[in-house]
Short mmCIF file of C-alpha atoms and ligand atoms in Angstrom, two decimals:
data_model
loop_
_atom_site.label_atom_id
_atom_site.label_comp_id
_atom_site.label_asym_id
_atom_site.label_seq_id
_atom_site.Cartn_x
_atom_site.Cartn_y
_atom_site.Cartn_z
CA UNK A 1 -3.66 13.06 4.30
CA UNK A 2 -1.00 10.57 4.08
CA UNK A 3 1.47 9.98 6.52
CA UNK A 4 4.97 11.04 5.02
CA UNK A 5 8.20 8.33 6.32
CA UNK A 6 11.73 9.03 5.67
CA UNK A 7 13.69 6.20 5.14
CA UNK A 8 16.91 6.94 5.83
CA UNK A 9 19.13 3.56 4.79
CA UNK A 10 22.49 4.76 6.17
CA UNK A 11 25.87 2.92 5.76
CA UNK A 12 26.97 -0.68 5.32
CA UNK A 13 24.02 -3.14 5.87
CA UNK A 14 21.95 -0.44 5.72
CA UNK A 15 20.20 -0.02 2.36
CA UNK A 16 20.60 -4.13 2.10
CA UNK A 17 17.96 -4.44 5.20
CA UNK A 18 15.74 -1.10 5.04
CA UNK A 19 15.05 -2.05 1.01
CA UNK A 20 13.02 -5.72 2.29
CA UNK A 21 11.59 -3.17 4.66
CA UNK A 22 10.43 -0.72 2.25
CA UNK A 23 8.75 -3.83 0.29
CA UNK A 24 6.91 -4.37 3.42
CA UNK A 25 5.84 -0.81 3.73
CA UNK A 26 4.47 -1.28 0.04
CA UNK A 27 2.08 -4.19 0.82
CA UNK A 28 1.13 -2.01 3.78
CA UNK A 29 -0.12 1.01 1.28
CA UNK A 30 -1.22 -1.64 -1.27
CA UNK A 31 -2.80 -4.38 0.10
CA UNK A 32 -4.17 -2.85 3.96
CA UNK A 33 -4.73 0.67 1.90
CA UNK A 34 -2.68 2.68 4.79
CA UNK A 35 -2.28 6.04 3.35
CA UNK A 36 1.41 6.13 3.53
CA UNK A 37 4.31 7.34 1.14
CA UNK A 38 8.16 7.63 1.74
CA UNK A 39 10.92 9.38 0.60
CA UNK A 40 15.10 8.73 1.03
CA UNK A 41 17.60 10.55 2.59
CA UNK A 42 21.22 10.17 2.93
CA UNK A 43 22.57 10.22 6.96
CA UNK A 44 25.90 8.38 8.69
CA UNK A 45 29.12 8.09 6.29
CA UNK A 46 26.69 7.96 2.75
CA UNK A 47 25.98 11.83 3.69
CA UNK A 48 29.64 12.73 4.82
CA UNK A 49 30.80 10.65 1.86
CA UNK A 50 28.18 12.85 -0.99
CA UNK A 51 28.15 16.13 0.94
CA UNK A 52 31.25 16.52 3.65
CA UNK A 53 28.62 16.19 6.50
CA UNK A 54 27.00 12.72 8.08
CA UNK A 55 23.47 14.65 8.67
CA UNK A 56 22.88 17.08 5.47
CA UNK A 57 20.77 19.91 6.12
CA UNK A 58 18.77 18.49 3.37
CA UNK A 59 18.10 15.23 5.09
CA UNK A 60 17.22 16.80 8.58
CA UNK A 61 14.43 19.57 6.55
CA UNK A 62 13.35 16.16 5.37
CA UNK A 63 13.37 14.13 8.78
CA UNK A 64 11.58 17.28 10.50
CA UNK A 65 8.85 17.56 7.84
CA UNK A 66 8.36 13.75 7.97
CA UNK A 67 5.73 11.67 10.30
CA UNK A 68 8.12 9.32 11.66
CA UNK A 69 11.93 7.75 9.73
CA UNK A 70 12.88 4.70 9.31
CA UNK A 71 16.30 4.01 9.45
CA UNK A 72 19.06 1.22 8.76
CA UNK A 73 22.54 1.72 10.28
CA UNK A 74 25.21 4.16 10.39
CA UNK A 75 28.93 3.42 10.75
CA UNK A 76 31.57 1.77 9.77
CA UNK A 77 35.83 1.54 9.67
CA UNK A 78 35.99 3.75 6.68
CA UNK A 79 34.90 6.99 8.48
CA UNK A 80 36.42 5.79 12.04
CA UNK A 81 39.50 7.54 11.52
CA UNK A 82 38.03 10.96 10.44
CA UNK A 83 39.92 13.40 12.37
CA UNK A 84 37.21 15.68 13.06
CA UNK A 85 34.82 13.72 14.96
CA UNK A 86 31.69 16.05 14.04
CA UNK A 87 31.91 14.38 10.81
CA UNK A 88 31.81 10.99 12.03
CA UNK A 89 28.76 8.87 10.99
CA UNK A 90 27.51 8.25 14.46
CA UNK A 91 27.20 12.08 14.92
CA UNK A 92 24.69 12.10 12.16
CA UNK A 93 22.35 9.42 14.60
CA UNK A 94 22.99 12.49 17.58
CA UNK A 95 22.19 15.16 15.55
CA UNK A 96 18.80 13.75 14.73
CA UNK A 97 17.60 12.16 17.96
CA UNK A 98 19.08 16.06 19.97
CA UNK A 99 17.10 18.03 16.53
CA UNK A 100 14.45 16.17 16.86
CA UNK A 101 13.72 15.86 20.76
CA UNK A 102 13.52 12.29 20.70
CA UNK A 103 13.76 11.72 24.43
CA UNK A 104 11.81 8.54 24.80
CA UNK A 105 14.06 4.86 23.81
CA UNK A 106 11.72 2.05 23.83
CA UNK A 107 13.96 -0.94 23.29
CA UNK A 108 11.69 -4.35 23.35
CA UNK A 109 13.99 -7.42 24.22
CA UNK A 110 11.57 -10.39 22.65
CA UNK A 111 12.72 -13.99 22.10
CA UNK A 112 10.44 -15.51 20.00
CA UNK A 113 9.90 -19.08 21.03
CA UNK A 114 11.51 -20.43 17.38
CA UNK A 115 14.35 -18.95 18.49
CA UNK A 116 14.61 -19.60 22.15
CA UNK A 117 17.89 -21.94 21.14
CA UNK A 118 19.93 -18.73 20.42
CA UNK A 119 19.51 -17.33 24.11
CA UNK A 120 23.01 -18.31 26.14
CA UNK A 121 20.39 -18.99 28.89
CA UNK A 122 18.11 -21.67 29.29
CA UNK A 123 15.57 -21.65 27.48
CA UNK A 124 12.58 -21.85 29.83
CA UNK A 125 14.16 -19.15 31.57
CA UNK A 126 13.45 -16.70 28.57
CA UNK A 127 11.28 -18.58 25.76
CA UNK A 128 9.11 -16.23 25.51
CA UNK A 129 10.47 -13.18 26.68
CA UNK A 130 8.89 -10.02 26.34
CA UNK A 131 10.33 -6.97 27.91
CA UNK A 132 9.89 -3.42 27.45
CA UNK A 133 13.17 -1.27 27.60
CA UNK A 134 12.04 2.53 28.05
CA UNK A 135 15.33 4.43 28.19
CA UNK A 136 15.39 8.40 28.73
CA UNK A 137 18.03 9.08 26.18
CA UNK A 138 18.73 13.42 25.63
CA UNK A 139 19.73 13.69 29.64
CA UNK A 140 21.08 12.53 32.52
CA UNK A 141 24.83 11.79 32.59
CA UNK A 142 25.57 11.90 28.72
CA UNK A 143 24.62 15.34 28.59
CA UNK A 144 25.06 17.33 32.26
CA UNK A 145 26.92 19.68 32.28
CA UNK A 146 29.70 20.72 33.83
CA UNK A 147 32.14 17.91 32.69
CA UNK A 148 35.59 17.59 31.04
CA UNK A 149 38.95 16.98 32.42
CA UNK A 150 40.67 19.33 34.49
CA UNK A 151 44.06 19.69 36.04
CA UNK A 152 44.26 19.62 39.44
CA UNK A 153 46.91 21.84 41.42
CA UNK A 154 48.38 19.47 42.54
CA UNK A 155 49.30 18.33 38.27
CA UNK A 156 47.37 15.78 38.42
CA UNK A 157 44.72 15.46 35.92
CA UNK A 158 40.62 14.94 37.12
CA UNK A 159 38.06 13.55 34.57
CA UNK A 160 34.10 14.79 35.84
CA UNK A 161 30.63 14.55 34.60
CA UNK A 162 27.18 15.62 36.07
CA UNK A 163 24.31 13.60 36.42
CA UNK A 164 21.43 15.57 36.29
CA UNK A 165 17.59 15.40 35.85
CA UNK A 166 15.05 17.83 35.90
CA UNK A 167 11.31 16.96 37.26
CA UNK A 168 10.07 17.69 34.12
CA UNK A 169 12.32 15.46 32.26
CA UNK A 170 11.68 12.27 34.49
CA UNK A 171 7.79 13.16 34.56
CA UNK A 172 7.76 12.85 30.62
CA UNK A 173 9.44 9.69 30.55
CA UNK A 174 7.54 8.25 33.19
CA UNK A 175 4.53 8.91 31.39
CA UNK A 176 5.61 6.77 28.52
CA UNK A 177 6.48 4.32 30.32
CA UNK A 178 3.30 4.07 31.94
CA UNK A 179 1.37 4.46 29.22
CA UNK A 180 3.24 1.52 27.52
CA UNK A 181 2.51 -0.07 30.31
CA UNK A 182 -1.30 0.29 29.99
CA UNK A 183 -0.99 -1.49 26.48
CA UNK A 184 0.62 -4.27 27.63
CA UNK A 185 0.67 -5.94 30.95
CA UNK A 186 0.47 -3.18 33.26
CA UNK A 187 3.17 -3.41 35.20
CA UNK A 188 6.18 -0.89 35.33
CA UNK A 189 9.87 -0.51 37.38
CA UNK A 190 11.39 1.61 37.99
CA UNK A 191 14.95 1.49 38.03
CA UNK A 192 17.22 3.73 40.23
CA UNK A 193 20.32 4.02 42.12
CA UNK A 194 18.56 5.71 44.73
CA UNK A 195 20.67 4.72 47.91
CA UNK A 196 23.44 6.29 46.24
CA UNK A 197 22.66 8.95 44.11
CA UNK A 198 20.25 12.32 44.90
CA UNK A 199 19.03 12.83 41.45
CA UNK A 200 17.58 8.71 41.13
CA UNK A 201 15.99 9.70 44.68
CA UNK A 202 14.39 12.47 42.87
CA UNK A 203 13.56 9.86 40.34
CA UNK A 204 12.10 7.25 41.95
CA UNK A 205 9.72 10.21 43.85
CA UNK A 206 8.55 11.81 40.31
CA UNK A 207 7.87 7.90 39.41
CA UNK A 208 5.38 7.56 42.38
CA UNK A 209 4.00 11.02 41.79
CA UNK A 210 3.13 9.99 37.65
CA UNK A 211 2.12 6.62 39.23
CA UNK A 212 -1.08 8.19 40.79
CA UNK A 213 -2.08 9.27 37.65
CA UNK A 214 -2.36 5.93 36.79
CA UNK A 215 -4.11 3.45 39.78
CA UNK A 216 -4.73 0.27 36.99
CA UNK A 217 -0.56 0.37 36.69
CA UNK A 218 1.24 -1.61 39.12
CA UNK A 219 4.41 0.25 40.43
CA UNK A 220 7.95 -1.19 41.84
CA UNK A 221 11.07 -0.03 41.87
CA UNK A 222 14.85 -1.59 41.92
CA UNK A 223 17.97 -0.86 42.49
CA UNK A 224 20.49 -0.80 38.75
CA UNK A 225 22.57 -3.60 40.20
CA UNK A 226 19.56 -6.55 40.87
CA UNK A 227 17.87 -5.21 37.66
CA UNK A 228 21.14 -6.27 36.37
CA UNK A 229 21.44 -9.30 37.71
CA UNK A 230 17.86 -10.38 37.86
CA UNK A 231 17.91 -9.61 33.87
CA UNK A 232 19.90 -13.06 33.63
CA UNK A 233 18.52 -14.83 36.75
CA UNK A 234 14.50 -14.31 35.91
CA UNK A 235 13.99 -11.71 33.15
CA UNK A 236 10.25 -12.56 32.47
CA UNK A 237 9.27 -11.02 35.75
CA UNK A 238 9.80 -7.55 33.99
CA UNK A 239 6.69 -6.08 31.73
CA UNK A 240 8.10 -2.04 31.45
CA UNK A 241 11.42 -1.21 32.94
CA UNK A 242 11.98 2.70 32.55
CA UNK A 243 15.16 4.26 33.38
CA UNK A 244 17.84 6.88 32.69
CA UNK A 245 19.95 7.53 29.80
CA UNK A 246 23.24 5.84 31.14
CA UNK A 247 21.29 2.40 33.16
CA UNK A 248 19.52 1.91 30.10
CA UNK A 249 22.56 2.23 28.07
CA UNK A 250 23.97 -0.66 29.79
CA UNK A 251 20.47 -2.73 30.89
CA UNK A 252 19.18 -2.22 27.21
CA UNK A 253 21.99 -4.25 25.47
CA UNK A 254 22.12 -6.56 28.50
CA UNK A 255 18.60 -7.54 27.67
CA UNK A 256 19.01 -7.51 24.17
CA UNK A 257 21.95 -10.22 24.66
CA UNK A 258 19.55 -12.11 26.28
CA UNK A 259 17.78 -12.91 23.29
CA UNK A 260 20.79 -13.86 21.55
CA UNK A 261 19.66 -12.66 17.92
CA UNK A 262 20.55 -9.08 18.03
CA UNK A 263 19.27 -9.05 14.16
CA UNK A 264 15.87 -9.24 15.73
CA UNK A 265 15.30 -6.46 17.73
CA UNK A 266 13.85 -3.41 16.38
CA UNK A 267 13.68 0.53 18.98
CA UNK A 268 12.42 3.56 18.75
CA UNK A 269 12.64 6.47 19.99
CA UNK A 270 10.09 8.81 20.76
CA UNK A 271 9.47 12.59 21.07
CA UNK A 272 6.49 14.34 22.90
CA UNK A 273 4.01 14.04 19.87
CA UNK A 274 4.93 10.19 19.28
CA UNK A 275 6.81 11.04 16.74
CA UNK A 276 9.76 8.94 15.97
CA UNK A 277 12.98 7.22 14.52
CA UNK A 278 12.95 3.27 14.35
CA UNK A 279 15.74 1.47 13.69
CA UNK A 280 17.20 -2.23 14.46
CA UNK A 281 19.28 -1.75 17.49
CA UNK A 282 22.44 -3.15 15.91
CA UNK A 283 24.56 -1.83 14.28
CA UNK A 284 25.57 -1.38 10.29
CA UNK A 285 28.22 -4.70 10.34
CA UNK A 286 30.81 -3.91 7.96
CA UNK A 287 31.62 -7.22 8.31
CA UNK A 288 28.89 -8.85 6.16
CA UNK A 289 28.07 -5.77 4.42
CA UNK A 290 27.25 -5.99 0.58
CA UNK A 291 27.59 -9.93 1.28
CA UNK A 292 23.29 -10.37 1.33
CA UNK A 293 23.29 -12.63 4.07
CA UNK A 294 21.91 -9.42 6.63
CA UNK A 295 19.31 -10.41 8.94
CA UNK A 296 16.07 -8.13 7.86
CA UNK A 297 13.79 -8.54 9.85
CA UNK A 298 14.79 -5.97 13.12
CA UNK A 299 14.10 -3.51 10.11
CA UNK A 300 11.16 -4.70 9.35
CA UNK A 301 9.60 -5.17 12.73
CA UNK A 302 10.74 -1.45 13.08
CA UNK A 303 8.37 -0.79 10.97
CA UNK A 304 5.83 -2.49 13.04
CA UNK A 305 6.50 -0.01 15.78
CA UNK A 306 6.30 2.55 13.70
CA UNK A 307 3.02 1.90 12.27
CA UNK A 308 1.91 1.33 16.24
CA UNK A 309 3.80 4.04 17.88
CA UNK A 310 3.46 7.24 15.41
CA UNK A 311 0.59 5.79 13.05
CA UNK A 312 -1.82 4.47 15.77
CA UNK A 313 -1.78 1.57 12.99
CA UNK A 314 -1.42 -1.13 15.72
CA UNK A 315 -3.63 -4.28 13.62
CA UNK A 316 -1.51 -3.64 10.73
CA UNK A 317 1.91 -3.68 12.94
CA UNK A 318 0.31 -7.39 14.62
CA UNK A 319 -0.15 -8.55 11.11
CA UNK A 320 4.13 -7.81 10.38
CA UNK A 321 5.11 -9.62 13.39
CA UNK A 322 2.55 -12.52 12.64
CA UNK A 323 4.00 -12.49 9.44
CA UNK A 324 7.30 -12.43 11.09
CA UNK A 325 6.69 -15.20 13.23
CA UNK A 326 4.92 -17.03 10.29
CA UNK A 327 8.63 -17.48 8.77
CA UNK A 328 10.25 -18.23 11.65
CA UNK A 329 7.61 -21.43 11.82
CA UNK A 330 8.98 -22.25 8.50
CA UNK A 331 12.30 -22.67 8.94
CA UNK A 332 14.30 -19.94 7.14
CA UNK A 333 16.89 -18.18 8.96
CA UNK A 334 19.16 -15.79 7.98
CA UNK A 335 22.83 -17.11 8.90
CA UNK A 336 22.57 -15.03 12.28
CA UNK A 337 19.87 -17.25 14.05
CA UNK A 338 20.50 -20.70 11.86
CA UNK A 339 20.18 -23.65 14.22
CA UNK A 340 19.49 -27.10 13.21
CA UNK A 341 17.03 -28.09 10.97
CA UNK A 342 16.51 -24.70 9.92
CA UNK A 343 16.91 -23.66 6.41
CA UNK A 344 19.87 -20.84 5.80
CA UNK A 345 18.65 -18.08 3.59
CA UNK A 346 19.31 -14.28 2.89
CA UNK A 347 18.66 -10.81 3.07
CA UNK A 348 16.55 -11.22 0.03
CA UNK A 349 14.58 -14.10 0.55
CA UNK A 350 13.57 -13.53 4.35
CA UNK A 351 12.19 -10.45 3.01
CA UNK A 352 10.53 -11.49 0.25
CA UNK A 353 8.85 -14.39 2.59
CA UNK A 354 7.74 -11.99 5.03
CA UNK A 355 6.13 -9.80 2.10
CA UNK A 356 4.89 -13.26 1.26
CA UNK A 357 3.36 -14.15 4.53
CA UNK A 358 1.65 -10.42 5.04
CA UNK A 359 0.06 -10.81 1.74
CA UNK A 360 -1.41 -14.18 2.75
CA UNK A 361 -2.74 -12.33 6.20
P1 NAD B 1 27.18 -4.28 14.71
O1 NAD B 1 26.10 -4.54 15.33
O2 NAD B 1 27.19 -3.83 13.14
O3 NAD B 1 27.76 -5.89 14.56
C1 NAD B 1 28.30 -7.00 15.73
C2 NAD B 1 27.89 -8.69 15.15
O4 NAD B 1 26.14 -8.68 14.46
C3 NAD B 1 29.03 -8.26 13.47
O5 NAD B 1 29.11 -9.83 13.73
C4 NAD B 1 27.57 -8.12 12.79
O6 NAD B 1 27.90 -9.33 11.40
C5 NAD B 1 26.28 -9.00 13.80
N1 NAD B 1 24.87 -8.25 13.34
C6 NAD B 1 24.77 -7.28 13.25
N2 NAD B 1 23.52 -6.98 12.49
C7 NAD B 1 23.49 -8.16 12.31
C8 NAD B 1 22.04 -8.74 11.19
N3 NAD B 1 21.34 -7.35 10.90
N4 NAD B 1 22.07 -9.76 10.87
C9 NAD B 1 23.18 -10.80 10.92
N5 NAD B 1 23.94 -10.16 11.49
C10 NAD B 1 23.99 -9.42 11.93
O7 NAD B 1 27.80 -3.92 15.82
P2 NAD B 1 29.73 -3.55 15.63
O8 NAD B 1 29.98 -3.90 15.01
O9 NAD B 1 29.67 -3.14 16.92
O10 NAD B 1 29.60 -1.74 14.84
C11 NAD B 1 29.62 -1.78 13.04
C12 NAD B 1 29.24 -0.54 12.84
O11 NAD B 1 28.02 -0.07 13.53
C13 NAD B 1 30.63 0.64 13.91
O12 NAD B 1 30.61 1.80 12.83
C14 NAD B 1 29.00 1.08 14.91
O13 NAD B 1 29.59 2.31 15.38
C15 NAD B 1 28.07 1.49 14.13
N6 NAD B 1 27.17 1.30 15.31
C16 NAD B 1 25.57 1.96 15.00
C17 NAD B 1 24.31 1.46 14.70
C18 NAD B 1 23.46 2.30 14.73
O14 NAD B 1 23.40 2.82 13.90
N7 NAD B 1 22.10 3.05 15.14
C19 NAD B 1 24.01 0.85 16.35
C20 NAD B 1 25.64 0.17 16.92
C21 NAD B 1 26.72 0.26 16.31
#
């Protein structure tokens, strides 16, 4: 049966970059014979403008019925001042993650050798970098109860949150990380703060239990402060990093920045059955929206992740990645990754070049 993708362009540069990704899907269907189809929906500010909701019920229904979702980006200054926080574009995203139970966030940090100069680190430290950060996305301190700001007896205010993880939450994200490592270089580094926080002592224990089912994968542990340091000192020592929601939030942005080109990085958020939402790591870039200069490669690479992780089409996924690499070899660059001796192209020209490279594979 045909696999269904819901395409959610969203706001800002979202529609421009997803349009190029859809052209890549067309090649996958027409030339590589994938039995896929897609439909579009509204989310974020676009959803709010059309229906008064950042996650219109129709979009949620389509998302539930789809086998995978491809999202552009949401948000922008137009909606930043909406007084009702529940109507802000970001709520559309959070709603999708929650309703679809997308607990496993995969954030690769890959530095194409052709772009080694884009990093703020020395090329020899980062060239060829390929890390996968597996972040727990629906638990931990961002969701723990109780939370709030209360007034103490002495009249002073106190803010509080709860950092909580159940064994089953840790186990399921652990499995995602170990399965991932099996397809890569067979190393998992679990990041915690087990010297201080009980919740991460349990995290560490459960990771060791999960590791027993994966004797072919090497497990190591690292405190989060050291992990932040090691990521800038010697990032290539890592293969898969698995960590909780808050540490993952911070470390994945740090790792993304090592590559120096956020316009290149895809991401995935998966449920227990490998259904997922795929999106570029960057936002809606309102400063360049509508100018036709946005880099579509992160979104195109998100299509590769979608095919690999939700549809089991690793070979076609690899072809898309090879096509991107070939286009970089040709010296084509959008403005965000431009360097000496390369040729500046816009969003559509970059998309067309990837399509041509893909067709030639
Ligand atoms: P951003 O990622 O949108 O932009 C940061 C900088 O990177 C900007 O200068 C932008 O022009 C540039 N940039 C981003 N993507 C690019 C691309 N593909 N090609 C070329 N340049 C690119 O982050 P921001 O400015 O902090 O946020 C803008 C809006 O996006 C906000 O409303 C924010 O809430 C939203 N946002 C959405 C998501 C999401 O949809 N997942 C993620 C982050 C931020």
